[in-house]
């Protein structure tokens, strides 16, 4: 076991003490290193140690608001499976499946399509042992397997869904200064964690064209991990056919701005406080992900807002049908519909991204 200078084992230190020790011995760390430690440190990371989701956790996601979200994505998936001539074997993969709610709602609907269940190979990609146990409990009847990487898939096309997954992957931040872009770092100032900048600018060639001519002090965020996940999955889809649907808060064209945010118990929190106990996320650069997907040979749809996408798929009709069947719940169903769709709630902030084999026509996007 690793010993530090005070003779304590690293494991006996909490995450905050470990991070501070690392900074004081090796110097400031990048935002991506900090975010990675906070979220996925093997024993003390946010997603490793506790239950982040739901009313008792720190935030509530679309599938936890209403079954309608997953049901409509279930119809969407059946539509694509049918467009691909109902392959006898295909992989359905979810990235960051949380409590398994989205996939349970998807499959309750999709498995009504004759042949879908028999053709299905369910794969999940998850870092949290707590959530993995919940996924197993909810989805066991579909015989899921958890992937460690994206190197190989069973034969047949791939349909991939991800809700609020890409926003949890660590980002690097760069700030524009007169002598170039400097990486933002976290160091210690008077014994407290504080943001600073790396003294050396990074080579200008590594900056995307989209930020050429940016104003002084503007900030660029780059999610290398997200781009790598997209590259591997897009290449697999290019080989085997299929589509990837990702829902998250984000933007469609690479732009500048600081979107790093901490959330704790349903309220904004300082990302530097209570590492491992605060959710940290950043808006997703769907422009960058789209470039990666197209470079692999896929087509992409124009980004839709969550409100547009769900409305085009028929959430209004679904809400009316559910209310008709459960009149006592009509108010709750209306509230859930509004939360998912309305512009002042999740409807506009959240975007829907789709990359797919050329030739498929995924529903829900502008023609
Ligand atoms: N999709 C779910 C959960 C969203 S929270 C929902 O909408 O309710 C983010 C999910 O991604 C969690 O399941 C979390 O454990 C998982 N996750 C975060 N970082 C990850 C990583 N680096 N690798 C795999 N899974 C990750």
Short mmCIF file of C-alpha atoms and ligand atoms in Angstrom, two decimals:
data_model
loop_
_atom_site.label_atom_id
_atom_site.label_comp_id
_atom_site.label_asym_id
_atom_site.label_seq_id
_atom_site.Cartn_x
_atom_site.Cartn_y
_atom_site.Cartn_z
CA UNK A 1 0.00 0.00 0.00
CA UNK A 2 1.27 3.50 -0.82
CA UNK A 3 2.60 5.46 2.15
CA UNK A 4 2.75 9.24 2.22
CA UNK A 5 5.28 11.32 4.13
CA UNK A 6 3.17 11.42 7.28
CA UNK A 7 3.22 7.62 7.32
CA UNK A 8 -0.54 7.29 6.67
CA UNK A 9 -1.73 4.98 3.94
CA UNK A 10 -3.35 6.80 1.03
CA UNK A 11 -6.52 4.79 1.60
CA UNK A 12 -6.95 6.23 5.06
CA UNK A 13 -7.15 9.75 3.60
CA UNK A 14 -10.43 11.05 2.26
CA UNK A 15 -10.58 12.16 -1.39
CA UNK A 16 -10.09 15.82 -0.51
CA UNK A 17 -6.91 15.01 1.44
CA UNK A 18 -5.64 12.75 -1.35
CA UNK A 19 -6.15 15.45 -3.98
CA UNK A 20 -4.48 18.12 -1.84
CA UNK A 21 -1.58 15.76 -1.15
CA UNK A 22 -1.15 15.07 -4.85
CA UNK A 23 -1.13 18.80 -5.66
CA UNK A 24 1.28 19.68 -2.85
CA UNK A 25 3.74 16.94 -3.86
CA UNK A 26 3.48 17.02 -7.68
CA UNK A 27 2.08 20.46 -8.51
CA UNK A 28 -1.22 21.74 -9.95
CA UNK A 29 -3.48 19.27 -11.78
CA UNK A 30 -5.62 19.83 -14.88
CA UNK A 31 -9.39 20.28 -14.63
CA UNK A 32 -9.73 16.88 -16.37
CA UNK A 33 -7.55 15.14 -13.78
CA UNK A 34 -9.50 16.79 -10.97
CA UNK A 35 -12.87 15.94 -12.52
CA UNK A 36 -11.76 12.35 -13.16
CA UNK A 37 -10.64 11.89 -9.55
CA UNK A 38 -13.82 13.50 -8.17
CA UNK A 39 -16.16 11.39 -10.30
CA UNK A 40 -14.47 8.03 -10.78
CA UNK A 41 -11.70 7.60 -8.18
CA UNK A 42 -11.85 3.81 -7.67
CA UNK A 43 -13.16 3.87 -4.10
CA UNK A 44 -14.02 7.48 -3.29
CA UNK A 45 -15.26 8.99 -6.57
CA UNK A 46 -18.73 10.46 -6.82
CA UNK A 47 -20.02 7.71 -9.11
CA UNK A 48 -18.18 4.96 -7.20
CA UNK A 49 -19.18 5.57 -3.63
CA UNK A 50 -22.85 6.52 -3.48
CA UNK A 51 -26.22 6.78 -5.20
CA UNK A 52 -26.27 10.06 -7.15
CA UNK A 53 -29.67 9.87 -8.81
CA UNK A 54 -33.29 10.40 -7.88
CA UNK A 55 -35.14 12.44 -5.32
CA UNK A 56 -32.76 11.42 -2.51
CA UNK A 57 -29.62 11.89 -4.63
CA UNK A 58 -28.24 15.06 -6.16
CA UNK A 59 -30.11 15.33 -9.45
CA UNK A 60 -33.10 13.92 -11.34
CA UNK A 61 -32.82 12.84 -14.98
CA UNK A 62 -35.45 12.63 -17.75
CA UNK A 63 -36.10 8.87 -17.45
CA UNK A 64 -36.60 9.30 -13.69
CA UNK A 65 -39.19 12.02 -14.35
CA UNK A 66 -41.46 9.92 -16.55
CA UNK A 67 -41.74 6.54 -18.25
CA UNK A 68 -42.77 8.44 -21.40
CA UNK A 69 -39.15 9.42 -22.10
CA UNK A 70 -37.94 5.81 -22.35
CA UNK A 71 -41.08 4.58 -24.07
CA UNK A 72 -40.67 7.06 -26.92
CA UNK A 73 -37.00 6.12 -27.30
CA UNK A 74 -38.18 2.49 -27.38
CA UNK A 75 -40.42 3.32 -30.37
CA UNK A 76 -37.52 5.20 -31.96
CA UNK A 77 -35.27 2.13 -31.64
CA UNK A 78 -37.90 -0.23 -33.09
CA UNK A 79 -38.31 2.16 -36.02
CA UNK A 80 -34.57 1.98 -36.79
CA UNK A 81 -34.46 -1.79 -36.29
CA UNK A 82 -37.28 -2.06 -38.83
CA UNK A 83 -35.49 0.31 -41.23
CA UNK A 84 -32.52 -2.09 -41.05
CA UNK A 85 -34.85 -4.96 -42.11
CA UNK A 86 -35.22 -6.42 -38.62
CA UNK A 87 -31.78 -8.02 -38.24
CA UNK A 88 -31.89 -11.38 -36.42
CA UNK A 89 -29.05 -10.29 -34.16
CA UNK A 90 -28.21 -6.76 -33.02
CA UNK A 91 -26.59 -5.04 -30.04
CA UNK A 92 -28.44 -2.50 -27.93
CA UNK A 93 -25.88 -0.63 -25.84
CA UNK A 94 -26.55 1.97 -23.19
CA UNK A 95 -23.78 4.25 -21.95
CA UNK A 96 -24.16 5.25 -18.27
CA UNK A 97 -27.52 3.53 -17.67
CA UNK A 98 -28.00 4.98 -14.17
CA UNK A 99 -30.67 3.06 -12.28
CA UNK A 100 -31.69 1.11 -15.40
CA UNK A 101 -34.95 3.02 -15.66
CA UNK A 102 -34.47 4.26 -19.23
CA UNK A 103 -33.59 0.78 -20.54
CA UNK A 104 -36.45 -0.87 -18.64
CA UNK A 105 -38.93 1.61 -20.19
CA UNK A 106 -37.35 1.18 -23.64
CA UNK A 107 -37.54 -2.60 -23.56
CA UNK A 108 -41.05 -2.80 -22.12
CA UNK A 109 -42.20 -1.06 -25.31
CA UNK A 110 -39.68 -2.32 -27.86
CA UNK A 111 -40.01 -6.00 -26.99
CA UNK A 112 -43.64 -5.86 -28.13
CA UNK A 113 -42.33 -5.71 -31.70
CA UNK A 114 -42.27 -9.36 -32.84
CA UNK A 115 -38.70 -10.62 -33.18
CA UNK A 116 -37.04 -7.68 -31.33
CA UNK A 117 -36.51 -9.55 -28.06
CA UNK A 118 -35.04 -12.64 -29.76
CA UNK A 119 -32.62 -10.55 -31.81
CA UNK A 120 -31.52 -8.37 -28.85
CA UNK A 121 -28.07 -8.50 -27.24
CA UNK A 122 -28.20 -6.05 -24.34
CA UNK A 123 -24.92 -4.38 -23.39
CA UNK A 124 -24.33 -1.78 -20.68
CA UNK A 125 -21.34 0.46 -19.98
CA UNK A 126 -21.16 1.65 -16.39
CA UNK A 127 -18.55 2.73 -13.84
CA UNK A 128 -20.60 2.66 -10.65
CA UNK A 129 -20.91 -0.64 -8.75
CA UNK A 130 -23.95 0.71 -6.87
CA UNK A 131 -25.76 1.56 -10.11
CA UNK A 132 -24.63 -1.67 -11.77
CA UNK A 133 -26.43 -3.60 -9.02
CA UNK A 134 -29.60 -1.58 -9.66
CA UNK A 135 -29.29 -2.21 -13.41
CA UNK A 136 -28.90 -5.92 -12.79
CA UNK A 137 -32.00 -6.02 -10.59
CA UNK A 138 -34.13 -4.19 -13.16
CA UNK A 139 -32.82 -5.69 -16.39
CA UNK A 140 -31.78 -9.24 -15.49
CA UNK A 141 -34.59 -10.77 -17.54
CA UNK A 142 -32.97 -9.34 -20.68
CA UNK A 143 -29.64 -11.03 -19.90
CA UNK A 144 -27.45 -7.89 -19.99
CA UNK A 145 -23.66 -7.93 -20.13
CA UNK A 146 -21.47 -5.07 -18.94
CA UNK A 147 -18.74 -3.96 -21.33
CA UNK A 148 -15.27 -2.87 -20.17
CA UNK A 149 -14.37 -1.32 -23.53
CA UNK A 150 -15.69 -0.94 -27.08
CA UNK A 151 -13.19 -3.15 -28.86
CA UNK A 152 -15.53 -5.81 -30.15
CA UNK A 153 -19.25 -6.42 -30.51
CA UNK A 154 -21.38 -9.40 -31.46
CA UNK A 155 -22.35 -9.72 -35.06
CA UNK A 156 -25.09 -7.39 -36.38
CA UNK A 157 -25.82 -3.68 -36.15
CA UNK A 158 -25.44 -1.49 -33.07
CA UNK A 159 -28.09 0.76 -31.56
CA UNK A 160 -26.61 2.94 -28.82
CA UNK A 161 -28.33 5.28 -26.37
CA UNK A 162 -26.83 7.65 -23.82
CA UNK A 163 -28.74 10.04 -21.57
CA UNK A 164 -26.59 12.40 -19.50
CA UNK A 165 -23.48 10.29 -20.04
CA UNK A 166 -21.18 12.52 -22.09
CA UNK A 167 -21.59 15.44 -19.64
CA UNK A 168 -19.96 13.32 -16.92
CA UNK A 169 -16.72 12.75 -18.83
CA UNK A 170 -13.77 14.92 -17.76
CA UNK A 171 -13.05 18.06 -19.76
CA UNK A 172 -9.89 20.11 -20.12
CA UNK A 173 -10.23 23.89 -20.08
CA UNK A 174 -7.99 26.37 -21.92
CA UNK A 175 -7.93 30.15 -21.52
CA UNK A 176 -6.93 32.56 -24.28
CA UNK A 177 -4.05 34.89 -23.29
CA UNK A 178 -1.86 37.22 -25.41
CA UNK A 179 0.83 34.54 -25.81
CA UNK A 180 -1.61 31.68 -26.58
CA UNK A 181 -3.99 29.22 -24.89
CA UNK A 182 -3.08 28.19 -21.34
CA UNK A 183 -4.53 25.13 -19.64
CA UNK A 184 -6.62 25.85 -16.55
CA UNK A 185 -5.37 24.00 -13.51
CA UNK A 186 -6.22 23.43 -9.88
CA UNK A 187 -3.51 24.23 -7.36
CA UNK A 188 -3.30 25.20 -3.70
CA UNK A 189 -3.35 28.84 -2.59
CA UNK A 190 -2.97 29.51 1.14
CA UNK A 191 -3.72 25.82 1.68
CA UNK A 192 -7.03 25.93 -0.25
CA UNK A 193 -7.77 24.58 -3.72
CA UNK A 194 -7.87 27.37 -6.32
CA UNK A 195 -7.97 27.70 -10.09
CA UNK A 196 -4.88 28.95 -11.93
CA UNK A 197 -3.28 28.66 -15.37
CA UNK A 198 -0.38 26.61 -16.62
CA UNK A 199 2.52 29.03 -17.26
CA UNK A 200 3.26 27.56 -20.70
CA UNK A 201 0.81 28.01 -23.58
CA UNK A 202 -0.08 24.93 -25.60
CA UNK A 203 0.88 24.75 -29.30
CA UNK A 204 -1.67 26.79 -31.33
CA UNK A 205 -2.03 23.92 -33.84
CA UNK A 206 -3.84 21.83 -31.20
CA UNK A 207 -6.71 24.37 -30.99
CA UNK A 208 -9.83 23.83 -33.13
CA UNK A 209 -10.40 26.25 -36.02
CA UNK A 210 -13.70 27.28 -34.45
CA UNK A 211 -11.89 29.32 -31.78
CA UNK A 212 -9.43 31.12 -34.08
CA UNK A 213 -9.61 34.84 -33.28
CA UNK A 214 -11.28 34.27 -29.89
CA UNK A 215 -11.34 37.18 -27.45
CA UNK A 216 -8.79 37.46 -24.66
CA UNK A 217 -9.73 35.47 -21.55
CA UNK A 218 -12.29 33.36 -23.38
CA UNK A 219 -12.35 29.72 -22.36
CA UNK A 220 -12.43 26.61 -24.52
CA UNK A 221 -13.51 23.25 -23.14
CA UNK A 222 -12.36 20.02 -24.76
CA UNK A 223 -13.61 16.57 -23.80
CA UNK A 224 -10.97 14.19 -25.12
CA UNK A 225 -12.57 11.19 -23.40
CA UNK A 226 -15.94 11.85 -25.05
CA UNK A 227 -14.31 12.23 -28.46
CA UNK A 228 -12.49 8.92 -27.98
CA UNK A 229 -15.69 7.09 -26.96
CA UNK A 230 -17.42 8.57 -30.02
CA UNK A 231 -14.54 7.63 -32.32
CA UNK A 232 -14.57 3.98 -31.22
CA UNK A 233 -18.36 3.67 -31.34
CA UNK A 234 -18.69 5.52 -34.66
CA UNK A 235 -16.09 3.22 -36.21
CA UNK A 236 -17.99 0.18 -34.91
CA UNK A 237 -21.26 1.56 -36.35
CA UNK A 238 -19.48 2.29 -39.65
CA UNK A 239 -18.42 -1.40 -39.78
CA UNK A 240 -21.61 -3.04 -38.52
CA UNK A 241 -24.37 -0.51 -39.22
CA UNK A 242 -26.66 1.23 -36.73
CA UNK A 243 -27.08 4.50 -34.87
CA UNK A 244 -26.16 6.38 -31.69
CA UNK A 245 -28.59 8.66 -29.85
CA UNK A 246 -27.23 10.96 -27.14
CA UNK A 247 -29.28 13.34 -25.00
CA UNK A 248 -27.53 15.94 -22.88
CA UNK A 249 -27.21 19.63 -22.20
CA UNK A 250 -24.84 21.05 -24.73
CA UNK A 251 -24.31 23.01 -27.92
CA UNK A 252 -24.14 22.19 -31.61
CA UNK A 253 -21.04 24.10 -32.69
CA UNK A 254 -17.74 24.34 -30.86
CA UNK A 255 -17.82 27.59 -28.89
CA UNK A 256 -16.10 29.29 -25.98
CA UNK A 257 -17.48 29.56 -22.44
CA UNK A 258 -17.09 28.07 -18.97
CA UNK A 259 -19.76 25.41 -18.40
CA UNK A 260 -18.13 23.39 -15.63
CA UNK A 261 -20.74 23.01 -12.91
CA UNK A 262 -21.18 21.36 -9.56
CA UNK A 263 -24.51 20.10 -8.24
CA UNK A 264 -25.16 18.81 -4.76
CA UNK A 265 -28.55 17.84 -3.37
CA UNK A 266 -30.45 19.55 -6.20
CA UNK A 267 -28.58 22.90 -5.87
CA UNK A 268 -25.53 24.40 -7.58
CA UNK A 269 -22.31 23.89 -5.63
CA UNK A 270 -18.67 25.00 -5.95
CA UNK A 271 -16.80 22.36 -7.97
CA UNK A 272 -13.74 22.81 -5.74
CA UNK A 273 -15.69 22.02 -2.56
CA UNK A 274 -16.29 18.55 -1.15
CA UNK A 275 -14.62 16.52 -3.93
CA UNK A 276 -16.35 13.17 -4.42
CA UNK A 277 -19.57 14.40 -2.86
CA UNK A 278 -20.52 16.90 -5.55
CA UNK A 279 -21.61 15.97 -9.06
CA UNK A 280 -19.41 17.73 -11.60
CA UNK A 281 -20.41 18.00 -15.24
CA UNK A 282 -19.90 20.19 -18.29
CA UNK A 283 -22.01 20.98 -21.33
CA UNK A 284 -21.39 18.65 -24.23
CA UNK A 285 -19.79 19.96 -27.44
CA UNK A 286 -22.00 18.06 -29.90
CA UNK A 287 -20.24 19.93 -32.72
CA UNK A 288 -16.98 18.19 -31.84
CA UNK A 289 -18.71 14.80 -31.42
CA UNK A 290 -20.41 15.25 -34.81
CA UNK A 291 -17.05 15.93 -36.47
CA UNK A 292 -15.67 12.70 -35.00
CA UNK A 293 -18.71 10.70 -36.15
CA UNK A 294 -18.59 12.10 -39.69
CA UNK A 295 -14.83 11.48 -39.90
CA UNK A 296 -15.63 7.80 -39.22
CA UNK A 297 -18.06 7.81 -42.16
CA UNK A 298 -21.39 8.29 -40.35
CA UNK A 299 -24.16 10.74 -41.11
CA UNK A 300 -25.42 13.10 -38.39
CA UNK A 301 -28.78 14.74 -37.85
CA UNK A 302 -29.18 18.44 -37.10
CA UNK A 303 -29.26 18.75 -33.31
CA UNK A 304 -32.85 18.77 -31.97
CA UNK A 305 -33.94 20.14 -28.63
CA UNK A 306 -35.36 17.54 -26.26
CA UNK A 307 -38.72 19.29 -26.49
CA UNK A 308 -38.76 19.14 -30.31
CA UNK A 309 -37.58 15.53 -30.40
CA UNK A 310 -40.13 14.20 -27.89
CA UNK A 311 -42.94 16.22 -29.44
CA UNK A 312 -42.14 14.91 -32.93
CA UNK A 313 -42.14 11.37 -31.52
CA UNK A 314 -45.60 11.95 -30.05
CA UNK A 315 -45.18 12.70 -26.34
CA UNK A 316 -48.39 14.77 -26.44
CA UNK A 317 -50.42 11.78 -27.67
CA UNK A 318 -48.65 9.42 -25.25
CA UNK A 319 -49.43 11.72 -22.31
CA UNK A 320 -53.09 11.90 -23.37
CA UNK A 321 -53.30 8.09 -23.67
CA UNK A 322 -51.69 7.55 -20.27
CA UNK A 323 -53.98 10.13 -18.66
CA UNK A 324 -57.01 8.49 -20.28
CA UNK A 325 -55.99 5.14 -18.79
CA UNK A 326 -55.16 6.64 -15.35
CA UNK A 327 -57.39 9.69 -14.82
CA UNK A 328 -56.22 9.98 -11.20
CA UNK A 329 -52.65 10.60 -12.42
CA UNK A 330 -53.53 13.08 -15.18
CA UNK A 331 -52.05 16.04 -13.28
CA UNK A 332 -48.78 14.23 -12.60
CA UNK A 333 -48.55 13.17 -16.24
CA UNK A 334 -49.14 16.75 -17.42
CA UNK A 335 -46.46 18.02 -15.00
CA UNK A 336 -43.97 15.40 -16.23
CA UNK A 337 -44.75 16.20 -19.86
CA UNK A 338 -44.14 19.90 -19.22
CA UNK A 339 -40.91 19.25 -17.36
CA UNK A 340 -39.51 17.22 -20.24
CA UNK A 341 -40.73 19.45 -23.06
CA UNK A 342 -41.25 23.06 -21.99
CA UNK A 343 -38.63 25.63 -22.91
CA UNK A 344 -38.35 27.00 -19.37
CA UNK A 345 -37.71 23.50 -17.99
CA UNK A 346 -35.67 20.73 -19.71
CA UNK A 347 -37.11 21.14 -23.21
CA UNK A 348 -34.59 23.58 -24.70
CA UNK A 349 -31.53 23.16 -22.49
CA UNK A 350 -31.29 19.47 -23.36
CA UNK A 351 -30.34 18.54 -26.92
CA UNK A 352 -30.66 15.31 -28.88
CA UNK A 353 -27.77 14.20 -31.07
CA UNK A 354 -27.86 11.34 -33.57
CA UNK A 355 -25.09 9.78 -35.65
CA UNK A 356 -26.01 6.85 -37.88
CA UNK A 357 -25.22 4.77 -40.92
CA UNK A 358 -25.85 6.75 -44.08
CA UNK A 359 -29.17 5.64 -45.54
CA UNK A 360 -31.08 5.39 -42.25
CA UNK A 361 -33.69 8.05 -41.50
CA UNK A 362 -33.94 8.42 -37.71
CA UNK A 363 -37.29 9.93 -36.71
CA UNK A 364 -37.58 12.98 -34.45
CA UNK A 365 -35.22 15.33 -36.28
CA UNK A 366 -35.89 18.22 -38.63
CA UNK A 367 -36.13 16.99 -42.23
N1 LIG B 1 -28.52 7.66 -17.98
C1 LIG B 1 -28.96 7.69 -16.61
C2 LIG B 1 -27.84 8.13 -15.66
C3 LIG B 1 -27.19 9.46 -15.92
S1 LIG B 1 -25.94 9.85 -14.73
C4 LIG B 1 -30.16 8.56 -16.47
O1 LIG B 1 -30.47 9.30 -17.39
O2 LIG B 1 -30.82 8.52 -15.43
C5 LIG B 1 -24.45 9.37 -15.55
C6 LIG B 1 -24.29 7.88 -15.72
O3 LIG B 1 -23.04 7.63 -16.36
C7 LIG B 1 -24.26 7.08 -14.43
O4 LIG B 1 -24.81 5.81 -14.67
C8 LIG B 1 -22.77 7.02 -14.17
O5 LIG B 1 -22.41 6.06 -13.22
C9 LIG B 1 -22.24 6.78 -15.56
N2 LIG B 1 -20.85 7.18 -15.77
C10 LIG B 1 -20.28 8.36 -15.43
N3 LIG B 1 -18.99 8.38 -15.80
C11 LIG B 1 -18.73 7.19 -16.39
C12 LIG B 1 -17.58 6.60 -16.97
N4 LIG B 1 -16.42 7.27 -17.02
N5 LIG B 1 -17.68 5.36 -17.47
C13 LIG B 1 -18.86 4.69 -17.45
N6 LIG B 1 -19.98 5.18 -16.89
C14 LIG B 1 -19.92 6.42 -16.38
#
